[in-house]
mmCIF file of N, CA, C and O in Angstrom:
data_model
loop_
_atom_site.group_PDB
_atom_site.id
_atom_site.type_symbol
_atom_site.label_atom_id
_atom_site.label_comp_id
_atom_site.label_asym_id
_atom_site.label_seq_id
_atom_site.Cartn_x
_atom_site.Cartn_y
_atom_site.Cartn_z
ATOM 1 N N ALA L 13 7.163 -0.990 -9.011
ATOM 2 C CA ALA L 13 8.043 -2.055 -9.430
ATOM 3 C C ALA L 13 9.475 -1.772 -8.987
ATOM 4 O O ALA L 13 10.192 -2.682 -8.604
ATOM 5 N N ASP L 14 9.869 -0.484 -9.026
ATOM 6 C CA ASP L 14 11.233 -0.134 -8.620
ATOM 7 C C ASP L 14 11.489 -0.475 -7.163
ATOM 8 O O ASP L 14 12.533 -1.039 -6.828
ATOM 9 N N LEU L 15 10.531 -0.152 -6.302
ATOM 10 C CA LEU L 15 10.689 -0.458 -4.877
ATOM 11 C C LEU L 15 10.722 -1.965 -4.636
ATOM 12 O O LEU L 15 11.527 -2.462 -3.851
ATOM 13 N N TYR L 16 9.842 -2.684 -5.311
ATOM 14 C CA TYR L 16 9.790 -4.135 -5.157
ATOM 15 C C TYR L 16 11.110 -4.772 -5.591
ATOM 16 O O TYR L 16 11.666 -5.611 -4.879
ATOM 17 N N GLU L 17 11.620 -4.367 -6.739
ATOM 18 C CA GLU L 17 12.873 -4.942 -7.239
ATOM 19 C C GLU L 17 14.029 -4.661 -6.290
ATOM 20 O O GLU L 17 14.852 -5.537 -6.030
ATOM 21 N N ARG L 18 14.078 -3.450 -5.759
ATOM 22 C CA ARG L 18 15.139 -3.088 -4.821
ATOM 23 C C ARG L 18 15.043 -3.938 -3.551
ATOM 24 O O ARG L 18 16.040 -4.466 -3.061
ATOM 25 N N MET L 19 13.834 -4.102 -3.021
ATOM 26 C CA MET L 19 13.646 -4.894 -1.807
ATOM 27 C C MET L 19 13.939 -6.369 -2.067
ATOM 28 O O MET L 19 14.549 -7.042 -1.233
ATOM 29 N N ALA L 20 13.523 -6.872 -3.218
ATOM 30 C CA ALA L 20 13.792 -8.273 -3.558
ATOM 31 C C ALA L 20 15.293 -8.536 -3.602
ATOM 32 O O ALA L 20 15.759 -9.586 -3.132
ATOM 33 N N GLN L 21 16.055 -7.596 -4.130
ATOM 34 C CA GLN L 21 17.518 -7.748 -4.176
ATOM 35 C C GLN L 21 18.110 -7.749 -2.769
ATOM 36 O O GLN L 21 18.975 -8.565 -2.455
ATOM 37 N N GLU L 22 17.645 -6.834 -1.919
ATOM 38 C CA GLU L 22 18.142 -6.788 -0.546
ATOM 39 C C GLU L 22 17.830 -8.075 0.204
ATOM 40 O O GLU L 22 18.674 -8.603 0.931
ATOM 41 N N LEU L 23 16.633 -8.594 0.018
ATOM 42 C CA LEU L 23 16.260 -9.844 0.680
ATOM 43 C C LEU L 23 17.067 -11.020 0.140
ATOM 44 O O LEU L 23 17.479 -11.896 0.900
ATOM 45 N N ALA L 24 17.300 -11.046 -1.174
ATOM 46 C CA ALA L 24 18.078 -12.129 -1.786
ATOM 47 C C ALA L 24 19.495 -12.171 -1.212
ATOM 48 O O ALA L 24 20.053 -13.254 -1.012
ATOM 49 N N GLN L 25 20.068 -11.021 -0.924
ATOM 50 C CA GLN L 25 21.408 -10.966 -0.331
ATOM 51 C C GLN L 25 21.429 -11.588 1.065
ATOM 52 O O GLN L 25 22.468 -12.007 1.541
ATOM 53 N N GLN L 26 20.276 -11.647 1.687
ATOM 54 C CA GLN L 26 20.168 -12.258 3.012
ATOM 55 C C GLN L 26 19.658 -13.694 2.935
ATOM 56 O O GLN L 26 19.336 -14.313 3.938
ATOM 57 N N GLY L 27 19.539 -14.216 1.704
ATOM 58 C CA GLY L 27 19.081 -15.583 1.517
ATOM 59 C C GLY L 27 17.570 -15.740 1.591
ATOM 60 O O GLY L 27 17.067 -16.842 1.790
ATOM 61 N N LEU L 28 16.835 -14.641 1.436
ATOM 62 C CA LEU L 28 15.372 -14.665 1.508
ATOM 63 C C LEU L 28 14.769 -14.340 0.152
ATOM 64 O O LEU L 28 15.431 -13.779 -0.709
ATOM 65 N N SER L 29 13.523 -14.675 -0.029
ATOM 66 C CA SER L 29 12.828 -14.329 -1.266
ATOM 67 C C SER L 29 11.484 -13.691 -0.910
ATOM 68 O O SER L 29 11.018 -13.781 0.223
ATOM 69 N N CYS L 30 10.881 -13.049 -1.893
ATOM 70 C CA CYS L 30 9.585 -12.425 -1.669
ATOM 71 C C CYS L 30 8.749 -12.510 -2.942
ATOM 72 O O CYS L 30 9.264 -12.827 -4.017
ATOM 73 N N GLU L 31 7.472 -12.238 -2.797
ATOM 74 C CA GLU L 31 6.553 -12.260 -3.924
ATOM 75 C C GLU L 31 5.615 -11.065 -3.788
ATOM 76 O O GLU L 31 5.089 -10.803 -2.703
ATOM 77 N N CYS L 32 5.401 -10.338 -4.856
ATOM 78 C CA CYS L 32 4.481 -9.209 -4.844
ATOM 79 C C CYS L 32 3.074 -9.727 -5.103
ATOM 80 O O CYS L 32 2.815 -10.377 -6.110
ATOM 81 N N LEU L 33 2.154 -9.435 -4.190
ATOM 82 C CA LEU L 33 0.791 -9.935 -4.290
ATOM 83 C C LEU L 33 -0.157 -8.934 -4.946
ATOM 84 O O LEU L 33 -1.353 -9.171 -5.018
ATOM 85 N N GLY L 34 0.365 -7.824 -5.401
ATOM 86 C CA GLY L 34 -0.447 -6.808 -6.063
ATOM 87 C C GLY L 34 -0.003 -5.425 -5.652
ATOM 88 O O GLY L 34 0.892 -5.259 -4.837
ATOM 89 N N GLY L 35 -0.636 -4.442 -6.235
ATOM 90 C CA GLY L 35 -0.262 -3.064 -5.945
ATOM 91 C C GLY L 35 -1.468 -2.164 -5.858
ATOM 92 O O GLY L 35 -2.611 -2.605 -5.943
ATOM 93 N N GLY L 36 -1.199 -0.910 -5.703
ATOM 94 C CA GLY L 36 -2.235 0.102 -5.613
ATOM 95 C C GLY L 36 -1.613 1.440 -5.291
ATOM 96 O O GLY L 36 -0.407 1.620 -5.415
ATOM 97 N N ARG L 37 -2.443 2.356 -4.878
ATOM 98 C CA ARG L 37 -1.993 3.711 -4.576
ATOM 99 C C ARG L 37 -2.563 4.152 -3.233
ATOM 100 O O ARG L 37 -3.540 3.592 -2.745
ATOM 101 N N LEU L 38 -1.922 5.189 -2.674
ATOM 102 C CA LEU L 38 -2.384 5.789 -1.428
ATOM 103 C C LEU L 38 -2.605 7.276 -1.642
ATOM 104 O O LEU L 38 -1.795 7.936 -2.287
ATOM 105 N N SER L 39 -3.676 7.784 -1.089
ATOM 106 C CA SER L 39 -3.887 9.221 -0.989
ATOM 107 C C SER L 39 -3.758 9.561 0.486
ATOM 108 O O SER L 39 -4.550 9.084 1.308
ATOM 109 N N HIS L 40 -2.729 10.340 0.829
ATOM 110 C CA HIS L 40 -2.471 10.677 2.227
ATOM 111 C C HIS L 40 -2.724 12.169 2.420
ATOM 112 O O HIS L 40 -2.086 13.003 1.789
ATOM 113 N N ARG L 41 -3.677 12.486 3.310
ATOM 114 C CA ARG L 41 -3.990 13.880 3.629
ATOM 115 C C ARG L 41 -3.720 14.086 5.122
ATOM 116 O O ARG L 41 -4.632 13.971 5.949
ATOM 117 N N PRO L 42 -2.457 14.353 5.468
ATOM 118 C CA PRO L 42 -2.080 14.434 6.886
ATOM 119 C C PRO L 42 -2.815 15.529 7.652
ATOM 120 O O PRO L 42 -3.119 15.346 8.836
ATOM 121 N N GLU L 43 -3.127 16.651 6.998
ATOM 122 C CA GLU L 43 -3.825 17.723 7.702
ATOM 123 C C GLU L 43 -5.234 17.305 8.125
ATOM 124 O O GLU L 43 -5.773 17.805 9.107
ATOM 125 N N GLU L 44 -5.814 16.332 7.406
ATOM 126 C CA GLU L 44 -7.137 15.808 7.741
ATOM 127 C C GLU L 44 -7.059 14.461 8.460
ATOM 128 O O GLU L 44 -8.084 13.906 8.840
ATOM 129 N N ARG L 45 -5.849 13.940 8.586
ATOM 130 C CA ARG L 45 -5.606 12.625 9.199
ATOM 131 C C ARG L 45 -6.402 11.536 8.478
ATOM 132 O O ARG L 45 -7.106 10.744 9.083
ATOM 133 N N LYS L 46 -6.250 11.526 7.151
ATOM 134 C CA LYS L 46 -6.955 10.557 6.322
ATOM 135 C C LYS L 46 -5.995 9.885 5.339
ATOM 136 O O LYS L 46 -5.110 10.531 4.790
ATOM 137 N N ILE L 47 -6.213 8.581 5.139
ATOM 138 C CA ILE L 47 -5.494 7.812 4.117
ATOM 139 C C ILE L 47 -6.541 7.021 3.342
ATOM 140 O O ILE L 47 -7.419 6.384 3.940
ATOM 141 N N HIS L 48 -6.439 7.073 2.030
ATOM 142 C CA HIS L 48 -7.345 6.305 1.172
ATOM 143 C C HIS L 48 -6.500 5.386 0.294
ATOM 144 O O HIS L 48 -5.571 5.840 -0.376
ATOM 145 N N VAL L 49 -6.793 4.096 0.306
ATOM 146 C CA VAL L 49 -6.084 3.085 -0.476
ATOM 147 C C VAL L 49 -6.969 2.735 -1.668
ATOM 148 O O VAL L 49 -8.159 2.471 -1.503
ATOM 149 N N TYR L 50 -6.390 2.731 -2.867
ATOM 150 C CA TYR L 50 -7.206 2.500 -4.059
ATOM 151 C C TYR L 50 -6.345 2.016 -5.222
ATOM 152 O O TYR L 50 -5.112 2.016 -5.145
ATOM 153 N N GLY L 51 -6.994 1.646 -6.310
ATOM 154 C CA GLY L 51 -6.317 1.375 -7.568
ATOM 155 C C GLY L 51 -5.624 0.032 -7.656
ATOM 156 O O GLY L 51 -5.886 -0.891 -6.889
ATOM 157 N N TYR L 52 -4.716 -0.035 -8.608
ATOM 158 C CA TYR L 52 -4.019 -1.279 -8.899
ATOM 159 C C TYR L 52 -2.689 -0.981 -9.565
ATOM 160 O O TYR L 52 -2.401 0.152 -9.940
ATOM 161 N N SER L 53 -1.889 -2.001 -9.731
ATOM 162 C CA SER L 53 -0.621 -1.915 -10.437
ATOM 163 C C SER L 53 -0.790 -2.574 -11.803
ATOM 164 O O SER L 53 -1.320 -3.683 -11.880
ATOM 165 N N VAL L 54 -0.340 -1.906 -12.843
ATOM 166 C CA VAL L 54 -0.418 -2.488 -14.182
ATOM 167 C C VAL L 54 0.384 -3.786 -14.237
ATOM 168 O O VAL L 54 -0.068 -4.785 -14.769
ATOM 169 N N GLY L 55 1.548 -3.801 -13.636
ATOM 170 C CA GLY L 55 2.421 -4.966 -13.683
ATOM 171 C C GLY L 55 2.083 -6.068 -12.702
ATOM 172 O O GLY L 55 2.289 -7.247 -12.974
ATOM 173 N N PHE L 56 1.549 -5.700 -11.535
ATOM 174 C CA PHE L 56 1.319 -6.679 -10.476
ATOM 175 C C PHE L 56 -0.151 -6.942 -10.173
ATOM 176 O O PHE L 56 -0.476 -7.788 -9.351
ATOM 177 N N GLY L 57 -1.048 -6.193 -10.779
ATOM 178 C CA GLY L 57 -2.469 -6.369 -10.509
ATOM 179 C C GLY L 57 -2.902 -5.638 -9.259
ATOM 180 O O GLY L 57 -2.189 -4.789 -8.729
ATOM 181 N N ARG L 58 -4.077 -5.972 -8.779
ATOM 182 C CA ARG L 58 -4.653 -5.288 -7.618
ATOM 183 C C ARG L 58 -4.308 -6.045 -6.340
ATOM 184 O O ARG L 58 -4.488 -7.247 -6.243
ATOM 185 N N ALA L 59 -3.853 -5.305 -5.344
ATOM 186 C CA ALA L 59 -3.613 -5.887 -4.023
ATOM 187 C C ALA L 59 -4.950 -6.028 -3.295
ATOM 188 O O ALA L 59 -5.951 -5.424 -3.685
ATOM 189 N N ASP L 60 -4.969 -6.787 -2.236
ATOM 190 C CA ASP L 60 -6.145 -6.881 -1.387
ATOM 191 C C ASP L 60 -6.129 -5.666 -0.462
ATOM 192 O O ASP L 60 -5.455 -5.652 0.572
ATOM 193 N N HIS L 61 -6.853 -4.626 -0.850
ATOM 194 C CA HIS L 61 -6.806 -3.361 -0.115
ATOM 195 C C HIS L 61 -7.356 -3.475 1.300
ATOM 196 O O HIS L 61 -7.003 -2.681 2.167
ATOM 197 N N SER L 62 -8.197 -4.462 1.552
ATOM 198 C CA SER L 62 -8.709 -4.629 2.922
ATOM 199 C C SER L 62 -7.566 -5.016 3.863
ATOM 200 O O SER L 62 -7.531 -4.573 5.015
ATOM 201 N N VAL L 63 -6.616 -5.806 3.380
ATOM 202 C CA VAL L 63 -5.460 -6.197 4.200
ATOM 203 C C VAL L 63 -4.579 -4.975 4.453
ATOM 204 O O VAL L 63 -4.162 -4.713 5.590
ATOM 205 N N THR L 64 -4.306 -4.223 3.403
ATOM 206 C CA THR L 64 -3.493 -3.015 3.539
ATOM 207 C C THR L 64 -4.127 -2.049 4.533
ATOM 208 O O THR L 64 -3.444 -1.487 5.394
ATOM 209 N N THR L 65 -5.440 -1.870 4.409
ATOM 210 C CA THR L 65 -6.158 -0.950 5.287
ATOM 211 C C THR L 65 -6.050 -1.375 6.744
ATOM 212 O O THR L 65 -5.824 -0.540 7.631
ATOM 213 N N GLU L 66 -6.187 -2.651 7.026
ATOM 214 C CA GLU L 66 -6.082 -3.134 8.407
ATOM 215 C C GLU L 66 -4.685 -2.894 8.971
ATOM 216 O O GLU L 66 -4.532 -2.518 10.135
ATOM 217 N N LYS L 67 -3.661 -3.101 8.160
ATOM 218 C CA LYS L 67 -2.287 -2.855 8.622
ATOM 219 C C LYS L 67 -2.060 -1.368 8.892
ATOM 220 O O LYS L 67 -1.403 -0.998 9.868
ATOM 221 N N LEU L 68 -2.595 -0.510 8.030
ATOM 222 C CA LEU L 68 -2.466 0.932 8.243
ATOM 223 C C LEU L 68 -3.212 1.372 9.504
ATOM 224 O O LEU L 68 -2.717 2.215 10.264
ATOM 225 N N LYS L 69 -4.400 0.807 9.746
ATOM 226 C CA LYS L 69 -5.166 1.157 10.943
ATOM 227 C C LYS L 69 -4.396 0.811 12.215
ATOM 228 O O LYS L 69 -4.476 1.534 13.209
ATOM 229 N N ALA L 70 -3.650 -0.283 12.184
ATOM 230 C CA ALA L 70 -2.856 -0.672 13.349
ATOM 231 C C ALA L 70 -1.723 0.332 13.603
ATOM 232 O O ALA L 70 -1.381 0.606 14.756
ATOM 233 N N GLU L 71 -1.151 0.892 12.548
ATOM 234 C CA GLU L 71 -0.052 1.851 12.673
ATOM 235 C C GLU L 71 -0.538 3.281 12.907
ATOM 236 O O GLU L 71 0.166 4.084 13.504
ATOM 237 N N TYR L 72 -1.719 3.599 12.387
ATOM 238 C CA TYR L 72 -2.255 4.959 12.466
ATOM 239 C C TYR L 72 -3.672 4.931 13.043
ATOM 240 O O TYR L 72 -4.640 5.223 12.347
ATOM 241 N N PRO L 73 -3.807 4.595 14.317
ATOM 242 C CA PRO L 73 -5.140 4.443 14.900
ATOM 243 C C PRO L 73 -5.950 5.738 14.956
ATOM 244 O O PRO L 73 -7.176 5.692 15.045
ATOM 245 N N ASP L 74 -5.285 6.882 14.879
ATOM 246 C CA ASP L 74 -5.992 8.155 14.953
ATOM 247 C C ASP L 74 -6.350 8.712 13.568
ATOM 248 O O ASP L 74 -6.801 9.837 13.445
ATOM 249 N N TYR L 75 -6.150 7.907 12.527
ATOM 250 C CA TYR L 75 -6.490 8.296 11.157
ATOM 251 C C TYR L 75 -7.787 7.636 10.716
ATOM 252 O O TYR L 75 -8.114 6.534 11.161
ATOM 253 N N GLU L 76 -8.488 8.294 9.809
ATOM 254 C CA GLU L 76 -9.599 7.661 9.092
ATOM 255 C C GLU L 76 -8.983 6.998 7.869
ATOM 256 O O GLU L 76 -8.388 7.675 7.029
ATOM 257 N N ILE L 77 -9.103 5.685 7.769
ATOM 258 C CA ILE L 77 -8.483 4.943 6.665
ATOM 259 C C ILE L 77 -9.561 4.194 5.908
ATOM 260 O O ILE L 77 -10.304 3.405 6.482
ATOM 261 N N THR L 78 -9.628 4.460 4.604
ATOM 262 C CA THR L 78 -10.647 3.856 3.742
ATOM 263 C C THR L 78 -9.977 3.228 2.530
ATOM 264 O O THR L 78 -8.804 3.467 2.257
ATOM 265 N N TRP L 79 -10.768 2.415 1.811
ATOM 266 C CA TRP L 79 -10.258 1.812 0.583
ATOM 267 C C TRP L 79 -11.363 1.620 -0.424
ATOM 268 O O TRP L 79 -12.532 1.586 -0.089
ATOM 269 N N ALA L 80 -10.950 1.493 -1.702
ATOM 270 C CA ALA L 80 -11.866 1.212 -2.797
ATOM 271 C C ALA L 80 -11.073 0.528 -3.908
ATOM 272 O O ALA L 80 -9.870 0.766 -4.050
ATOM 273 N N ASP L 81 -11.736 -0.295 -4.691
ATOM 274 C CA ASP L 81 -11.069 -0.948 -5.814
ATOM 275 C C ASP L 81 -11.029 -0.052 -7.050
ATOM 276 O O ASP L 81 -10.308 -0.345 -7.994
ATOM 277 N N GLU L 82 -11.795 1.032 -7.054
ATOM 278 C CA GLU L 82 -11.840 1.904 -8.209
ATOM 279 C C GLU L 82 -10.575 2.757 -8.297
ATOM 280 O O GLU L 82 -9.906 2.988 -7.314
ATOM 281 N N GLY L 83 -10.295 3.251 -9.487
ATOM 282 C CA GLY L 83 -9.175 4.163 -9.696
ATOM 283 C C GLY L 83 -7.927 3.471 -10.157
ATOM 284 O O GLY L 83 -7.813 2.257 -10.133
ATOM 285 N N TYR L 84 -6.999 4.280 -10.610
ATOM 286 C CA TYR L 84 -5.705 3.769 -11.059
ATOM 287 C C TYR L 84 -4.603 4.439 -10.315
ATOM 288 O O TYR L 84 -4.523 5.426 -9.840
#
């Protein structure tokens, strides 16, 4: 929520607005080149982790990137 609020303020100063579509967590294991997306945000609900995973795969093509709805 802190990051979202800070970004929303920065965007508002530029005349833009944003909406949080949900949240979650990341487990990043750089030594194994793995990222796992999971969980949800108490305040914002669960994000669509499949979308997040696809965006991460585009940025980190040499990583194994997975997701699950389980966990907090």
